[in-house]
């Protein structure tokens, strides 16, 4: 999710995280290691159960 910056995001626990970028990508999948900001982890392919069986 792209939003215009700068932004302040209040995360769970009440901490406020700030970004001064002109455009900020917010993570909507919760896989980001930089949560609440997107680090493109959403692009990583998830192996299906069937693929695990096929090796
Ligand atoms: S939307 Fe979660 S890592 Fe990109």
Tab-separated table of N, CA, C and O and ligand atoms in Angstrom:
chain	number	residue	atom	x	y	z
A	1	UNK	N	0.856	-1.162	0.000
A	1	UNK	CA	0.000	0.000	0.000
A	1	UNK	C	0.909	1.234	0.000
A	1	UNK	O	1.739	1.384	0.896
A	2	UNK	N	0.774	2.071	-1.017
A	2	UNK	CA	1.604	3.261	-1.122
A	2	UNK	C	0.841	4.470	-0.591
A	2	UNK	O	-0.321	4.675	-0.931
A	3	UNK	N	1.520	5.249	0.237
A	3	UNK	CA	0.932	6.478	0.760
A	3	UNK	C	1.950	7.606	0.593
A	3	UNK	O	3.152	7.370	0.525
A	4	UNK	N	1.456	8.820	0.522
A	4	UNK	CA	2.346	9.971	0.429
A	4	UNK	C	2.963	10.256	1.796
A	4	UNK	O	2.268	10.255	2.802
A	5	UNK	N	4.270	10.466	1.810
A	5	UNK	CA	4.948	10.790	3.042
A	5	UNK	C	5.129	12.284	3.189
A	5	UNK	O	4.787	13.024	2.266
A	6	UNK	N	5.703	12.730	4.260
A	6	UNK	CA	6.132	11.904	5.393
A	6	UNK	C	4.942	11.375	6.185
A	6	UNK	O	3.855	11.951	6.137
A	7	UNK	N	5.155	10.250	6.879
A	7	UNK	CA	4.078	9.631	7.640
A	7	UNK	C	4.565	9.260	9.035
A	7	UNK	O	5.759	9.053	9.258
A	8	UNK	N	3.618	9.177	9.917
A	8	UNK	CA	3.848	8.598	11.240
A	8	UNK	C	2.826	7.489	11.398
A	8	UNK	O	1.627	7.714	11.216
A	9	UNK	N	3.293	6.310	11.715
A	9	UNK	CA	2.426	5.150	11.862
A	9	UNK	C	2.485	4.694	13.312
A	9	UNK	O	3.567	4.488	13.860
A	10	UNK	N	1.330	4.541	13.920
A	10	UNK	CA	1.265	4.022	15.282
A	10	UNK	C	1.034	2.519	15.181
A	10	UNK	O	0.043	2.069	14.612
A	11	UNK	N	2.009	1.749	15.684
A	11	UNK	CA	1.917	0.297	15.606
A	11	UNK	C	1.356	-0.265	16.907
A	11	UNK	O	1.186	0.468	17.890
A	12	UNK	N	1.084	-1.571	16.881
A	12	UNK	CA	0.581	-2.238	18.081
A	12	UNK	C	1.550	-1.982	19.219
A	12	UNK	O	2.758	-2.049	19.056
A	13	UNK	N	1.032	-1.688	20.350
A	13	UNK	CA	1.870	-1.357	21.490
A	13	UNK	C	2.026	0.145	21.676
A	13	UNK	O	2.576	0.605	22.664
A	14	UNK	N	1.553	0.908	20.670
A	14	UNK	CA	1.541	2.359	20.808
A	14	UNK	C	2.772	3.089	20.319
A	14	UNK	O	2.824	4.315	20.361
A	15	UNK	N	3.792	2.332	19.854
A	15	UNK	CA	5.000	2.991	19.346
A	15	UNK	C	4.687	3.719	18.044
A	15	UNK	O	3.942	3.212	17.204
A	16	UNK	N	5.256	4.904	17.869
A	16	UNK	CA	5.091	5.664	16.636
A	16	UNK	C	6.350	5.542	15.799
A	16	UNK	O	7.451	5.776	16.289
A	17	UNK	N	6.168	5.127	14.532
A	17	UNK	CA	7.287	4.964	13.615
A	17	UNK	C	7.121	5.999	12.517
A	17	UNK	O	6.033	6.164	11.961
A	18	UNK	N	8.214	6.699	12.201
A	18	UNK	CA	8.139	7.785	11.236
A	18	UNK	C	8.969	7.487	9.999
A	18	UNK	O	10.028	6.869	10.080
A	19	UNK	N	8.468	7.921	8.846
A	19	UNK	CA	9.247	7.883	7.611
A	19	UNK	C	9.116	9.232	6.932
A	19	UNK	O	8.017	9.769	6.812
A	20	UNK	N	10.243	9.777	6.477
A	20	UNK	CA	10.254	11.071	5.804
A	20	UNK	C	10.280	10.934	4.286
A	20	UNK	O	10.444	11.927	3.577
A	21	UNK	N	10.129	9.694	3.783
A	21	UNK	CA	10.160	9.501	2.333
A	21	UNK	C	8.948	10.162	1.676
A	21	UNK	O	7.909	10.336	2.310
A	22	UNK	N	9.097	10.494	0.412
A	22	UNK	CA	8.014	11.145	-0.335
A	22	UNK	C	6.863	10.173	-0.564
A	22	UNK	O	5.690	10.524	-0.481
A	23	UNK	N	7.213	8.939	-0.863
A	23	UNK	CA	6.218	7.871	-1.011
A	23	UNK	C	6.642	6.735	-0.091
A	23	UNK	O	7.804	6.319	-0.094
A	24	UNK	N	5.710	6.249	0.695
A	24	UNK	CA	6.012	5.214	1.679
A	24	UNK	C	5.160	3.985	1.377
A	24	UNK	O	3.952	4.092	1.153
A	25	UNK	N	5.815	2.822	1.339
A	25	UNK	CA	5.094	1.577	1.131
A	25	UNK	C	4.820	0.941	2.489
A	25	UNK	O	5.743	0.578	3.214
A	26	UNK	N	3.552	0.848	2.829
A	26	UNK	CA	3.165	0.221	4.094
A	26	UNK	C	2.902	-1.259	3.871
A	26	UNK	O	2.354	-1.659	2.842
A	27	UNK	N	3.291	-2.066	4.806
A	27	UNK	CA	3.103	-3.514	4.705
A	27	UNK	C	1.677	-3.883	5.096
A	27	UNK	O	1.209	-3.530	6.169
A	28	UNK	N	1.030	-4.617	4.203
A	28	UNK	CA	-0.327	-5.088	4.477
A	28	UNK	C	-0.356	-6.592	4.691
A	28	UNK	O	-1.405	-7.155	4.995
A	29	UNK	N	0.796	-7.249	4.535
A	29	UNK	CA	0.816	-8.714	4.658
A	29	UNK	C	1.435	-9.182	5.975
A	29	UNK	O	1.346	-10.339	6.314
A	30	UNK	N	2.097	-8.282	6.675
A	30	UNK	CA	2.734	-8.553	7.964
A	30	UNK	C	3.948	-9.478	7.872
A	30	UNK	O	4.393	-10.013	8.868
A	31	UNK	N	4.480	-9.678	6.676
A	31	UNK	CA	5.684	-10.501	6.540
A	31	UNK	C	6.958	-9.662	6.560
A	31	UNK	O	8.046	-10.208	6.604
A	32	UNK	N	6.805	-8.349	6.494
A	32	UNK	CA	7.969	-7.472	6.406
A	32	UNK	C	8.811	-7.508	7.675
A	32	UNK	O	8.296	-7.486	8.786
A	33	UNK	N	10.121	-7.536	7.485
A	33	UNK	CA	11.028	-7.436	8.628
A	33	UNK	C	11.166	-5.985	9.048
A	33	UNK	O	11.786	-5.699	10.070
A	34	UNK	N	10.649	-5.088	8.219
A	34	UNK	CA	10.675	-3.655	8.528
A	34	UNK	C	9.283	-3.152	8.864
A	34	UNK	O	9.004	-1.969	8.724
A	35	UNK	N	8.400	-4.056	9.296
A	35	UNK	CA	7.021	-3.682	9.591
A	35	UNK	C	6.993	-2.443	10.483
A	35	UNK	O	7.773	-2.375	11.428
A	36	UNK	N	6.193	-1.439	10.212
A	36	UNK	CA	5.019	-1.419	9.336
A	36	UNK	C	5.319	-1.053	7.883
A	36	UNK	O	4.400	-0.803	7.117
A	37	UNK	N	6.593	-1.012	7.524
A	37	UNK	CA	6.936	-0.648	6.148
A	37	UNK	C	7.202	-1.905	5.325
A	37	UNK	O	7.755	-2.883	5.830
A	38	UNK	N	6.821	-1.872	4.083
A	38	UNK	CA	7.012	-2.998	3.171
A	38	UNK	C	8.495	-3.152	2.833
A	38	UNK	O	9.168	-2.174	2.536
A	39	UNK	N	9.006	-4.374	2.896
A	39	UNK	CA	10.379	-4.662	2.466
A	39	UNK	C	10.384	-5.649	1.296
A	39	UNK	O	11.398	-6.279	1.024
A	40	UNK	N	9.257	-5.793	0.654
A	40	UNK	CA	9.004	-6.670	-0.505
A	40	UNK	C	8.967	-8.155	-0.139
A	40	UNK	O	8.987	-9.001	-1.019
A	41	UNK	N	8.904	-8.468	1.145
A	41	UNK	CA	8.783	-9.870	1.540
A	41	UNK	C	7.505	-10.497	1.002
A	41	UNK	O	7.427	-11.719	0.869
A	42	UNK	N	6.514	-9.688	0.682
A	42	UNK	CA	5.253	-10.223	0.147
A	42	UNK	C	5.471	-10.918	-1.186
A	42	UNK	O	4.664	-11.725	-1.606
A	43	UNK	N	6.600	-10.612	-1.855
A	43	UNK	CA	6.862	-11.211	-3.160
A	43	UNK	C	7.396	-12.630	-3.050
A	43	UNK	O	7.384	-13.362	-4.019
A	44	UNK	N	7.916	-12.982	-1.896
A	44	UNK	CA	8.532	-14.299	-1.751
A	44	UNK	C	7.481	-15.390	-1.887
A	44	UNK	O	6.413	-15.321	-1.295
A	45	UNK	N	7.818	-16.376	-2.660
A	45	UNK	CA	6.903	-17.453	-2.970
A	45	UNK	C	6.780	-18.383	-1.760
A	45	UNK	O	7.773	-18.733	-1.140
A	46	UNK	N	5.566	-18.770	-1.471
A	46	UNK	CA	5.322	-19.700	-0.377
A	46	UNK	C	5.142	-21.088	-0.973
A	46	UNK	O	4.347	-21.287	-1.884
A	47	UNK	N	5.914	-22.062	-0.462
A	47	UNK	CA	5.807	-23.435	-0.968
A	47	UNK	C	4.482	-24.033	-0.533
A	47	UNK	O	4.082	-23.887	0.614
A	48	UNK	N	3.844	-24.705	-1.449
A	48	UNK	CA	2.597	-25.379	-1.111
A	48	UNK	C	2.904	-26.761	-0.569
A	48	UNK	O	3.994	-27.301	-0.757
A	49	UNK	N	1.956	-27.358	0.102
A	49	UNK	CA	2.111	-28.700	0.639
A	49	UNK	C	2.444	-29.677	-0.487
A	49	UNK	O	3.310	-30.531	-0.342
A	50	UNK	N	1.796	-29.494	-1.621
A	50	UNK	CA	2.027	-30.385	-2.762
A	50	UNK	C	3.477	-30.279	-3.274
A	50	UNK	O	4.093	-31.299	-3.578
A	51	UNK	N	4.007	-29.062	-3.336
A	51	UNK	CA	5.394	-28.880	-3.778
A	51	UNK	C	6.369	-29.528	-2.803
A	51	UNK	O	7.386	-30.070	-3.194
A	52	UNK	N	6.047	-29.479	-1.500
A	52	UNK	CA	6.902	-30.109	-0.494
A	52	UNK	C	6.985	-31.615	-0.736
A	52	UNK	O	8.034	-32.219	-0.603
A	53	UNK	N	5.867	-32.221	-1.117
A	53	UNK	CA	5.836	-33.669	-1.358
A	53	UNK	C	6.642	-34.027	-2.603
A	53	UNK	O	7.259	-35.084	-2.669
A	54	UNK	N	6.626	-33.136	-3.621
A	54	UNK	CA	7.314	-33.408	-4.877
A	54	UNK	C	8.809	-33.126	-4.758
A	54	UNK	O	9.577	-33.545	-5.603
A	55	UNK	N	9.225	-32.413	-3.739
A	55	UNK	CA	10.639	-32.143	-3.511
A	55	UNK	C	11.059	-30.968	-4.237
A	55	UNK	O	11.987	-30.608	-4.734
B	1	LIG	S1	3.212	-5.846	1.821
B	1	LIG	FE1	4.168	-6.910	3.412
B	1	LIG	S2	6.200	-7.010	2.792
B	1	LIG	FE2	5.250	-5.945	1.217
